[in-house]
The first five atom37 places (N, CA, C, CB, O) and aatype in JSON, in Angstrom:
{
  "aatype": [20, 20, 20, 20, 20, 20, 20, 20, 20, 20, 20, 20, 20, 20, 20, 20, 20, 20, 20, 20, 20, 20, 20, 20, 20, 20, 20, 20, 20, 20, 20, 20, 20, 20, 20, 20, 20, 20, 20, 20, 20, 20, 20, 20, 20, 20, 20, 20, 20, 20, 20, 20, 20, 20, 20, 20, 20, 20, 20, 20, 20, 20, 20, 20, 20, 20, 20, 20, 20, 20, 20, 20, 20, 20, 20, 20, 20, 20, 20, 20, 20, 20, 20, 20, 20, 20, 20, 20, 20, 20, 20, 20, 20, 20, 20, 20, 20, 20, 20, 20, 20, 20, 20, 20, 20, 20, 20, 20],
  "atom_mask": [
    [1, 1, 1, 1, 1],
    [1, 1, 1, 1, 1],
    [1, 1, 1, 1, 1],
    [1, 1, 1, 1, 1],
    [1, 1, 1, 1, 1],
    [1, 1, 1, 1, 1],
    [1, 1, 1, 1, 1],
    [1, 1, 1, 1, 1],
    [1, 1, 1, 1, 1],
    [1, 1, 1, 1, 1],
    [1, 1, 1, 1, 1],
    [1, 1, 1, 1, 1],
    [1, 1, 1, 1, 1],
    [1, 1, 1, 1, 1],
    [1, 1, 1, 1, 1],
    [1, 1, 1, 1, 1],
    [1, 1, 1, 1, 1],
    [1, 1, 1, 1, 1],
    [1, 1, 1, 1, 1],
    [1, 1, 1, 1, 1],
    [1, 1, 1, 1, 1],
    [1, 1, 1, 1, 1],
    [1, 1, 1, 1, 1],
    [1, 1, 1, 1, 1],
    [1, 1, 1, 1, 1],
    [1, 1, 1, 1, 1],
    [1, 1, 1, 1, 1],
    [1, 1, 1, 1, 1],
    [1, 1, 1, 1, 1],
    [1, 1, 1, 1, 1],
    [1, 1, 1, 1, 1],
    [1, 1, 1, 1, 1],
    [1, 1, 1, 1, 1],
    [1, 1, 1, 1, 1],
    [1, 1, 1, 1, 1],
    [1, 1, 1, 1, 1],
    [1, 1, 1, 1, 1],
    [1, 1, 1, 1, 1],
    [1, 1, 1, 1, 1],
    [1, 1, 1, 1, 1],
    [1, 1, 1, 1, 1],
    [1, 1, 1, 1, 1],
    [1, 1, 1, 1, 1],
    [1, 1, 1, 1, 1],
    [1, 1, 1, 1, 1],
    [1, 1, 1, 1, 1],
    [1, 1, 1, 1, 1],
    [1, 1, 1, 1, 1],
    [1, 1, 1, 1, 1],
    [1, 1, 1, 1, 1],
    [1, 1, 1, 1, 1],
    [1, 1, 1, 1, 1],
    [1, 1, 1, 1, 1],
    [1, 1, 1, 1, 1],
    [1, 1, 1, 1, 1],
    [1, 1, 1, 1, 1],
    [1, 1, 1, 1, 1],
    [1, 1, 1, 1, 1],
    [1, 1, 1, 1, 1],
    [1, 1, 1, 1, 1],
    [1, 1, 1, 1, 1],
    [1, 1, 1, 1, 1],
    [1, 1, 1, 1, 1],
    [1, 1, 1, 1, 1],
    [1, 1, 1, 1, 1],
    [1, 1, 1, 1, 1],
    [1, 1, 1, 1, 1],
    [1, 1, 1, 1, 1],
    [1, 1, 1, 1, 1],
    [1, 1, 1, 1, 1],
    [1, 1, 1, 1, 1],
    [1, 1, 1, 1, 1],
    [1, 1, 1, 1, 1],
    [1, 1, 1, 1, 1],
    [1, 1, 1, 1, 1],
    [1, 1, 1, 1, 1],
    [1, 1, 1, 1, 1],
    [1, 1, 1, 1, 1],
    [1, 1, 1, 1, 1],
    [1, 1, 1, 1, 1],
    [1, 1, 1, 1, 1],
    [1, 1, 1, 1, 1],
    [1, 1, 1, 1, 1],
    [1, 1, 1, 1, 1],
    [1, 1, 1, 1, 1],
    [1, 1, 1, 1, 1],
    [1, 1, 1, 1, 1],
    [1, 1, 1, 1, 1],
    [1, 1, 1, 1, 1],
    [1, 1, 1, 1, 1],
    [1, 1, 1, 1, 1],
    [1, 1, 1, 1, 1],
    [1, 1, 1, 1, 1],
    [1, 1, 1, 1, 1],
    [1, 1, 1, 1, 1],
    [1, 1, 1, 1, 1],
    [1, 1, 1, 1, 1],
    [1, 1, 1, 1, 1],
    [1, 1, 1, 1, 1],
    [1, 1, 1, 1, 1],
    [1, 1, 1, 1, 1],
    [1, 1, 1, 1, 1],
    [1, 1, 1, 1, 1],
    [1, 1, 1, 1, 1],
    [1, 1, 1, 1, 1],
    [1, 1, 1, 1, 1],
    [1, 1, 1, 1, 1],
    [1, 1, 1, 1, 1]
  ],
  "atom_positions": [
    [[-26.16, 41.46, 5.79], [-25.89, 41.76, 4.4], [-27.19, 41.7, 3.61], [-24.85, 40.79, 3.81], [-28.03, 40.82, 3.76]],
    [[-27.26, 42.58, 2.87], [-28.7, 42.78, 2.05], [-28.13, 42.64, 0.66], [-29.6, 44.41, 2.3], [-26.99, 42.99, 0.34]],
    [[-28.91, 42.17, -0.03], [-29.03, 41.85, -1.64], [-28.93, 43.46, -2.13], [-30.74, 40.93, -2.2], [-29.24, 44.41, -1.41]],
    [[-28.34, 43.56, -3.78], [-28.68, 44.99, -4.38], [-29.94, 44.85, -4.17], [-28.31, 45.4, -5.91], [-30.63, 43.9, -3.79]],
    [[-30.29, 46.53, -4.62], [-32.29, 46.4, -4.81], [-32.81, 46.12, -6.18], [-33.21, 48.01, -4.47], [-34.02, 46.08, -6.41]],
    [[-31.51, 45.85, -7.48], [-31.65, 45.27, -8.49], [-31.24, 44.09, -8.53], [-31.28, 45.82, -9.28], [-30.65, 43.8, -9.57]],
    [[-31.35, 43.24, -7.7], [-31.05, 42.07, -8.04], [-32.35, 41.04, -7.48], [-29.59, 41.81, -7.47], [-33.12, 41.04, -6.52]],
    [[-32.03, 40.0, -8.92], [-33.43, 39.09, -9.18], [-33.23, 38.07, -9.21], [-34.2, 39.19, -10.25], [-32.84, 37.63, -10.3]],
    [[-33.4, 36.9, -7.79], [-33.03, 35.52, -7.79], [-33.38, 34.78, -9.18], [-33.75, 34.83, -6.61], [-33.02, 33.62, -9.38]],
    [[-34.02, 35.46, -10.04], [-34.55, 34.59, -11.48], [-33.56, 34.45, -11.88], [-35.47, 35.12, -12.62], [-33.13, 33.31, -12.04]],
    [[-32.74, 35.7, -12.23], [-31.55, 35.93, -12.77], [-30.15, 34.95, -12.08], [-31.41, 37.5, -12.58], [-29.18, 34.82, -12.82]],
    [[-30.13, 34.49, -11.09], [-28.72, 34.08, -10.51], [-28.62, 32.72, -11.2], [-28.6, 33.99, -8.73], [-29.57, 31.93, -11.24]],
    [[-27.21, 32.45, -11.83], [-26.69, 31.59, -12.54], [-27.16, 29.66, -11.67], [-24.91, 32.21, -12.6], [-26.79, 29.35, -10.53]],
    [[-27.96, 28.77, -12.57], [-28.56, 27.81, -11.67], [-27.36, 26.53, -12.16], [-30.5, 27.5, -12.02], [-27.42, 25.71, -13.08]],
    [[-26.05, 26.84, -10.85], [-25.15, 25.95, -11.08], [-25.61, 24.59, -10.48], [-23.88, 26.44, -10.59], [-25.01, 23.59, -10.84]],
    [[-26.51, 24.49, -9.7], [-27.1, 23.07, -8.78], [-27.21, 21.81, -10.05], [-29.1, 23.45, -7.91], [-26.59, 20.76, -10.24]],
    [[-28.24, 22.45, -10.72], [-28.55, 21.15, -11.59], [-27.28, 20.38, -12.19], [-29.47, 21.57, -12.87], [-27.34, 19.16, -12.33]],
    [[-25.94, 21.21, -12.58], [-24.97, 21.05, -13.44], [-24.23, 20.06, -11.91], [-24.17, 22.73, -14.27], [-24.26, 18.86, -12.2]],
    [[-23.83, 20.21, -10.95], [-23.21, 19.85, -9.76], [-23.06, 18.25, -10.07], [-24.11, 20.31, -8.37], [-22.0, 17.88, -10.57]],
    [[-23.83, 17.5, -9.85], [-23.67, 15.92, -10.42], [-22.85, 15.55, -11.59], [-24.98, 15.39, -10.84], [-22.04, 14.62, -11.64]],
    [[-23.24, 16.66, -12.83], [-22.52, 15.51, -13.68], [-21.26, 16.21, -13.59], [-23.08, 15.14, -15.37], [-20.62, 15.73, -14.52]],
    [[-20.34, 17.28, -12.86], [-19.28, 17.8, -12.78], [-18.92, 16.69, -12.19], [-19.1, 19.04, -12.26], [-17.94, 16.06, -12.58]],
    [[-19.82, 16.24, -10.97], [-18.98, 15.31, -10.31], [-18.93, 14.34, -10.01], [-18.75, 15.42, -9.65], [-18.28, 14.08, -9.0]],
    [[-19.62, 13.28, -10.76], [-19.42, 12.21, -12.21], [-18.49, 12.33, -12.85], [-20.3, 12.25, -13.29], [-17.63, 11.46, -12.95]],
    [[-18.45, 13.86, -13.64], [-17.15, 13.69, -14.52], [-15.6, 13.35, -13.68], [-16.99, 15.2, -15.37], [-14.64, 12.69, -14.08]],
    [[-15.88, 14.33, -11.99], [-14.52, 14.31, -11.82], [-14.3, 12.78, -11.24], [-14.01, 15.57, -10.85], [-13.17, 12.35, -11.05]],
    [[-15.5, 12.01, -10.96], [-15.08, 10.72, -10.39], [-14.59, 9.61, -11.17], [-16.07, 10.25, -9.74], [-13.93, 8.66, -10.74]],
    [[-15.06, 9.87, -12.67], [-15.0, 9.09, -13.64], [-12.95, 9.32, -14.07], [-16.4, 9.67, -14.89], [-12.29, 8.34, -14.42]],
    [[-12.5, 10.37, -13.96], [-11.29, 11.02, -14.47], [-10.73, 10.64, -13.26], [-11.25, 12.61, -14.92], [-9.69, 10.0, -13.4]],
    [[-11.08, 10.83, -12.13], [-9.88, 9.81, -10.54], [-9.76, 8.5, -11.19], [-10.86, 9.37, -8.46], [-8.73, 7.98, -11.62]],
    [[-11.11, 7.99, -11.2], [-11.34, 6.16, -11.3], [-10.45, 5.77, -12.35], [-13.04, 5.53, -11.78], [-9.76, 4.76, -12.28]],
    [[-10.47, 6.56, -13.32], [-9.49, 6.19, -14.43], [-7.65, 6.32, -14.23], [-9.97, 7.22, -15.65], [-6.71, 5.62, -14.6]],
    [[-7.75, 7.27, -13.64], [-6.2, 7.8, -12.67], [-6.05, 6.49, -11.93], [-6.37, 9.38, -11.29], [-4.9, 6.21, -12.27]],
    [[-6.35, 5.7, -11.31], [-6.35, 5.12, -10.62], [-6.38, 3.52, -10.83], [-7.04, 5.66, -10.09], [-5.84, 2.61, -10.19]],
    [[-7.19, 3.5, -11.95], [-7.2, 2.25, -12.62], [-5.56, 2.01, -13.0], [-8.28, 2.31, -14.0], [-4.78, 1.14, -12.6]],
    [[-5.29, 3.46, -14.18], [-4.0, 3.16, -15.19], [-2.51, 3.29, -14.49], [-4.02, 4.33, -16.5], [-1.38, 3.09, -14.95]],
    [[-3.11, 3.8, -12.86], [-1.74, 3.79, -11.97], [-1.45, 2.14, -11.69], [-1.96, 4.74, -10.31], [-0.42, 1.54, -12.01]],
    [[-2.92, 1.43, -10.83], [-2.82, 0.5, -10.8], [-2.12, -0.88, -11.85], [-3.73, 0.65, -10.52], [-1.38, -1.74, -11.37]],
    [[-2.56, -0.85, -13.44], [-2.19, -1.63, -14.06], [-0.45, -1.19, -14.72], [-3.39, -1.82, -14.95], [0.23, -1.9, -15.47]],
    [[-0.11, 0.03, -14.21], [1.11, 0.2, -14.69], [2.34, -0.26, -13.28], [1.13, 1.88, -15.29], [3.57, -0.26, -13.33]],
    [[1.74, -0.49, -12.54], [2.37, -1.16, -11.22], [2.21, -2.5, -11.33], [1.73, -0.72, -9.86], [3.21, -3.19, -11.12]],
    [[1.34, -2.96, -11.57], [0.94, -4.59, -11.33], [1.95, -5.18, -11.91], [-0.46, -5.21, -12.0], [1.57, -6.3, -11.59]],
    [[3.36, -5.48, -12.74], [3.83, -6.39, -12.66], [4.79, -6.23, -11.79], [4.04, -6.8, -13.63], [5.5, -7.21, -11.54]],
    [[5.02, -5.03, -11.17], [6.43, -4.85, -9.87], [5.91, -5.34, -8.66], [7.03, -3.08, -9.45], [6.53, -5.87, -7.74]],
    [[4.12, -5.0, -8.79], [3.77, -5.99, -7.18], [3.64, -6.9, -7.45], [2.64, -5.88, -6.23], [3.98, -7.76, -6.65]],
    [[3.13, -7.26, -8.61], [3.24, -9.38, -8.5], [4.32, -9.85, -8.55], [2.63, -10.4, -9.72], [4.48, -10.94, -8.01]],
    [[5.67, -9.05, -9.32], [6.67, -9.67, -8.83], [7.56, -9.34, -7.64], [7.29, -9.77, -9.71], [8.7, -9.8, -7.58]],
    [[7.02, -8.49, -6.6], [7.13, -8.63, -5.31], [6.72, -9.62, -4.65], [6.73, -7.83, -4.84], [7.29, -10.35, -3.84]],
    [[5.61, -9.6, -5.06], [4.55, -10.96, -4.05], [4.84, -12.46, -4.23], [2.77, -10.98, -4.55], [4.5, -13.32, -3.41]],
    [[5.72, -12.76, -5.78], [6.73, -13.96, -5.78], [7.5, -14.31, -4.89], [7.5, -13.93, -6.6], [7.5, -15.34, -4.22]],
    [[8.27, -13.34, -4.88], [9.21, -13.28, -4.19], [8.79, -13.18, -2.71], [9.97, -12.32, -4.66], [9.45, -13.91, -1.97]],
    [[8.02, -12.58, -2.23], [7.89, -12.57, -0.43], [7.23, -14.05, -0.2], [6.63, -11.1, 0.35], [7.12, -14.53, 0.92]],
    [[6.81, -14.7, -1.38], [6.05, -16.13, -1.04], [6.94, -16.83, -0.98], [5.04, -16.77, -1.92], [6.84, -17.8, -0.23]],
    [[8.1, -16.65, -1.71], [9.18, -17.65, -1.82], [10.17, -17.69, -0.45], [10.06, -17.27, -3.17], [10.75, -18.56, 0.19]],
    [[10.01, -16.31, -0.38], [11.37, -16.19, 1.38], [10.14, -16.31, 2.2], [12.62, -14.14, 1.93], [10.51, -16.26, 3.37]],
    [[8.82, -16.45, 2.13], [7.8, -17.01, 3.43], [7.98, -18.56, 3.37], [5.93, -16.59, 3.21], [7.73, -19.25, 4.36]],
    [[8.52, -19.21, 1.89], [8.27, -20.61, 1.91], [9.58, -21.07, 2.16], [7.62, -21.22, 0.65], [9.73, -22.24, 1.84]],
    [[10.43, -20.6, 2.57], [12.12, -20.82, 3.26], [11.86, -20.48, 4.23], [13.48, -20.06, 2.83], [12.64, -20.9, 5.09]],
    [[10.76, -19.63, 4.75], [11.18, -19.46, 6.4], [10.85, -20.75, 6.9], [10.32, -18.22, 7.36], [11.48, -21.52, 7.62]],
    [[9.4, -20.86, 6.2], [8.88, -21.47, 6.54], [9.5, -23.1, 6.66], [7.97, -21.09, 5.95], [9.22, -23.63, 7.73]],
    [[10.12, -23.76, 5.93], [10.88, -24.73, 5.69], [12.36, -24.94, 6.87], [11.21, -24.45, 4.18], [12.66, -25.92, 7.55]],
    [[12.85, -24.01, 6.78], [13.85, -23.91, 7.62], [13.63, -23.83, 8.96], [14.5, -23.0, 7.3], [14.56, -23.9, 9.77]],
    [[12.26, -23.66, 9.33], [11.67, -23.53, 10.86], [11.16, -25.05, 10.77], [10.27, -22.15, 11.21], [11.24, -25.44, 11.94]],
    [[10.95, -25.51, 10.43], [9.87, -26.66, 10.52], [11.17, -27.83, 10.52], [8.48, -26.75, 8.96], [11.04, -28.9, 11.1]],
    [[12.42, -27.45, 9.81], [13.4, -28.41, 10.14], [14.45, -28.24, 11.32], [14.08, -28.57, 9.01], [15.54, -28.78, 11.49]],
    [[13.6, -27.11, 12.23], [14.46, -27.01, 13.56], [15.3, -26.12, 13.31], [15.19, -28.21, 14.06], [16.13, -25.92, 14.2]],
    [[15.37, -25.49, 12.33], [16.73, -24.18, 12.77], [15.75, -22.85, 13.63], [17.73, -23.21, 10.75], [14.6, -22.64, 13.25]],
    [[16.26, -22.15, 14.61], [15.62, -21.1, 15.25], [16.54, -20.19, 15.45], [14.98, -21.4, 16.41], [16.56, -19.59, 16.53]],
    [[17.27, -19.98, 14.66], [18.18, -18.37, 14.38], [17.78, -18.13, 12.94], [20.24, -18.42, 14.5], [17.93, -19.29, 12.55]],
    [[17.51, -17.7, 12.23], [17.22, -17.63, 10.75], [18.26, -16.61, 9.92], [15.65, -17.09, 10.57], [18.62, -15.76, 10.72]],
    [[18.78, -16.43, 8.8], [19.34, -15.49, 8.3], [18.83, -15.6, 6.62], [20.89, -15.6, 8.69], [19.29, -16.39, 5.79]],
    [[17.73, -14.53, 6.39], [16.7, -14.63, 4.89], [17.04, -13.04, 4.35], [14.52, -14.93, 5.26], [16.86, -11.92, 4.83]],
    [[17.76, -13.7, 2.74], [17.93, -12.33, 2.08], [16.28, -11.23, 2.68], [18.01, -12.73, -0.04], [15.2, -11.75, 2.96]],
    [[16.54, -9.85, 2.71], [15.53, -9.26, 2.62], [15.2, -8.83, 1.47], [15.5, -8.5, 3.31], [16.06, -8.98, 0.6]],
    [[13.65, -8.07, 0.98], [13.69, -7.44, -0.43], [13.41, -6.26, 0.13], [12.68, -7.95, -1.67], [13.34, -6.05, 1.34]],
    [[13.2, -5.25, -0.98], [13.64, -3.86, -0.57], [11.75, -3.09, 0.05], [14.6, -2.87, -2.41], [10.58, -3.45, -0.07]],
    [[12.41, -2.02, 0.65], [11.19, -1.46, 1.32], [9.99, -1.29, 0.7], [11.43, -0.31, 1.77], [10.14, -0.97, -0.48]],
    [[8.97, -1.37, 1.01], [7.86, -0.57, 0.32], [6.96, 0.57, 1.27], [6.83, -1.7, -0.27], [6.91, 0.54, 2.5]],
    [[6.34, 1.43, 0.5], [5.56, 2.39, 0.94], [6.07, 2.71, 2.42], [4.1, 1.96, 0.81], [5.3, 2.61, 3.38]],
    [[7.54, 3.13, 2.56], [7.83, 3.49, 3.61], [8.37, 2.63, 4.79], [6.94, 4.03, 3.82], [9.04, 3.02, 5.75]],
    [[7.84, 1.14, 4.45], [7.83, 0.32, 5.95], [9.06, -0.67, 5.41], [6.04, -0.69, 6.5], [9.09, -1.4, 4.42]],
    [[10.14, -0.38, 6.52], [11.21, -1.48, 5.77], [11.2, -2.88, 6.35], [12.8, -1.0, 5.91], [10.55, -3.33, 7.29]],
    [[12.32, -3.64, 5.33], [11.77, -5.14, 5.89], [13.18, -5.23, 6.64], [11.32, -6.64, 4.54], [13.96, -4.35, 7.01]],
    [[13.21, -6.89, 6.72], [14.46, -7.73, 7.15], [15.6, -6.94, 7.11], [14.74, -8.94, 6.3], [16.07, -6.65, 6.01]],
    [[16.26, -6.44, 8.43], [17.54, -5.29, 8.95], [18.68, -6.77, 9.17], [17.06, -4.03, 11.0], [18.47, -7.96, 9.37]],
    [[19.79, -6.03, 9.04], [21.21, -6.6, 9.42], [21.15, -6.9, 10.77], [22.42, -5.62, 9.19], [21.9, -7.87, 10.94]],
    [[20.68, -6.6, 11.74], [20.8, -5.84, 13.27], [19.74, -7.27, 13.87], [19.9, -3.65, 13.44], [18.54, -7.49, 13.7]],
    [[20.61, -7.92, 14.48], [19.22, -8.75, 15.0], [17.88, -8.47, 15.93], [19.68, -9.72, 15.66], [16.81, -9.05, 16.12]],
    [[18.77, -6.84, 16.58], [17.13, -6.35, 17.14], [15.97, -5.74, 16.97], [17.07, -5.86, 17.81], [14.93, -5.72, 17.63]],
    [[16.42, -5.07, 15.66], [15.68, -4.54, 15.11], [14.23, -5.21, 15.17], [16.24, -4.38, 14.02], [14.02, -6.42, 15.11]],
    [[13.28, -4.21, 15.3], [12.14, -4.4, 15.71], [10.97, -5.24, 14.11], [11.75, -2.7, 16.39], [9.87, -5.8, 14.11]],
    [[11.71, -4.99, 13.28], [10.84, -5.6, 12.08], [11.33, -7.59, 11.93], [11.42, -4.44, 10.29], [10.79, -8.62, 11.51]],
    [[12.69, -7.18, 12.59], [13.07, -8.64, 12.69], [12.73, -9.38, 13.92], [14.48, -8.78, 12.53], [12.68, -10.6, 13.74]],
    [[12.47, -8.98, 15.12], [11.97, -9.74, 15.96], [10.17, -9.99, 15.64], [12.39, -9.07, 17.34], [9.6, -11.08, 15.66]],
    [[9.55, -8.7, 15.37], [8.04, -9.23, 14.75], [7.98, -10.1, 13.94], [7.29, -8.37, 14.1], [6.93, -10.67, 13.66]],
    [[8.99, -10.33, 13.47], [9.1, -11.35, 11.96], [9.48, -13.08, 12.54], [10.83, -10.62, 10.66], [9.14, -14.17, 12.08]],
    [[10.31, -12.71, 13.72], [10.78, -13.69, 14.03], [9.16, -14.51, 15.42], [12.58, -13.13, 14.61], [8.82, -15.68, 15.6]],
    [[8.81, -13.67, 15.84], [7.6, -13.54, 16.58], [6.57, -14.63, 15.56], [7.08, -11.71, 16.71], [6.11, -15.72, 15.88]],
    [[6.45, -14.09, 14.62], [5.52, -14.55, 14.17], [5.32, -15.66, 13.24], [5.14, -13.76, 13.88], [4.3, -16.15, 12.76]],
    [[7.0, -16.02, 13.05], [7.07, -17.03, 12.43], [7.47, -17.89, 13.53], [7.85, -16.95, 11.28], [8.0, -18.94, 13.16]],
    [[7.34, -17.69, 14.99], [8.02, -18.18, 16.04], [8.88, -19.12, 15.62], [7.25, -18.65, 16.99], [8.57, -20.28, 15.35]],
    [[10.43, -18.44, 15.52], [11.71, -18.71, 16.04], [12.47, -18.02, 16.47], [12.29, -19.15, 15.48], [12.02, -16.88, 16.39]],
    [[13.68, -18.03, 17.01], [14.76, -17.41, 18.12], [14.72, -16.33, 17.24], [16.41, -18.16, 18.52], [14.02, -15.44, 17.73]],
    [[15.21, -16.0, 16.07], [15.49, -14.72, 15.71], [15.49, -15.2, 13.99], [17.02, -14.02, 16.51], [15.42, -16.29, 13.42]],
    [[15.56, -14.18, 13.68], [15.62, -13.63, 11.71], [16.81, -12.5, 11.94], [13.65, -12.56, 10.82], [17.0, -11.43, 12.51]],
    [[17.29, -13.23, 11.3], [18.35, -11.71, 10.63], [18.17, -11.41, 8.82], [20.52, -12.2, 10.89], [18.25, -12.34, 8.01]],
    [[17.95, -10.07, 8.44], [18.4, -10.24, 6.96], [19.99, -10.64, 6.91], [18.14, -8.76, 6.09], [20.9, -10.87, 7.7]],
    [[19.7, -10.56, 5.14], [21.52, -10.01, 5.14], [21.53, -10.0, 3.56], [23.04, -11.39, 5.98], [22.55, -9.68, 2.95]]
  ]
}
């Protein structure tokens, strides 16, 4: 491919220099997206994170006084990954039960 025979690299539009602060601007306009997602969530995850401390501090209690079947309300899913099932085999309840080593967790 060949250039016209009127055409004059002087002339071609010099978008390079402009390239940074476009994209500055667009990082500055995410960061902010991202900030005001964050602080408009923060009191549903902190008051998630109450709550999973509180059924970690019953598991935790109820294991340490010798029960090894467990049955702990669950709270509801997040980002896809669900918690504590009805089903004692369910695979989120035996990891759960794994790792808090006792016989089993059931929600309910």
């Amino acid at each position: 491919l060949r250039a016209p025979a009127n055409h004059n690299p002087q002339n071609s539009p010099k978008l390079l220099p402009v390239a940074p602060y476009i994209l500055l601007t667009l990082a500055i306009v995410l960061a902010f997206a991202l900030v005001t997602n964050f602080v408009k969530a923060l009191p549903t995850l902190t008051d998630y994170a109450r709550r999973w401390d509180a059924r970690d501090a019953v598991i935790r209690a109820e294991s340490a006084a010798g029960k090894r079947d467990l049955v702990i309300p669950g709270l509801e899913s997040r980002y896809g990954l669900p918690d504590l099932q009805l089903e004692k085999e369910d695979w989120v309840n035996t990891c759960t039960a794994d790792y808090y080593r006792v016989n089993s967790i059931t929600g309910k």
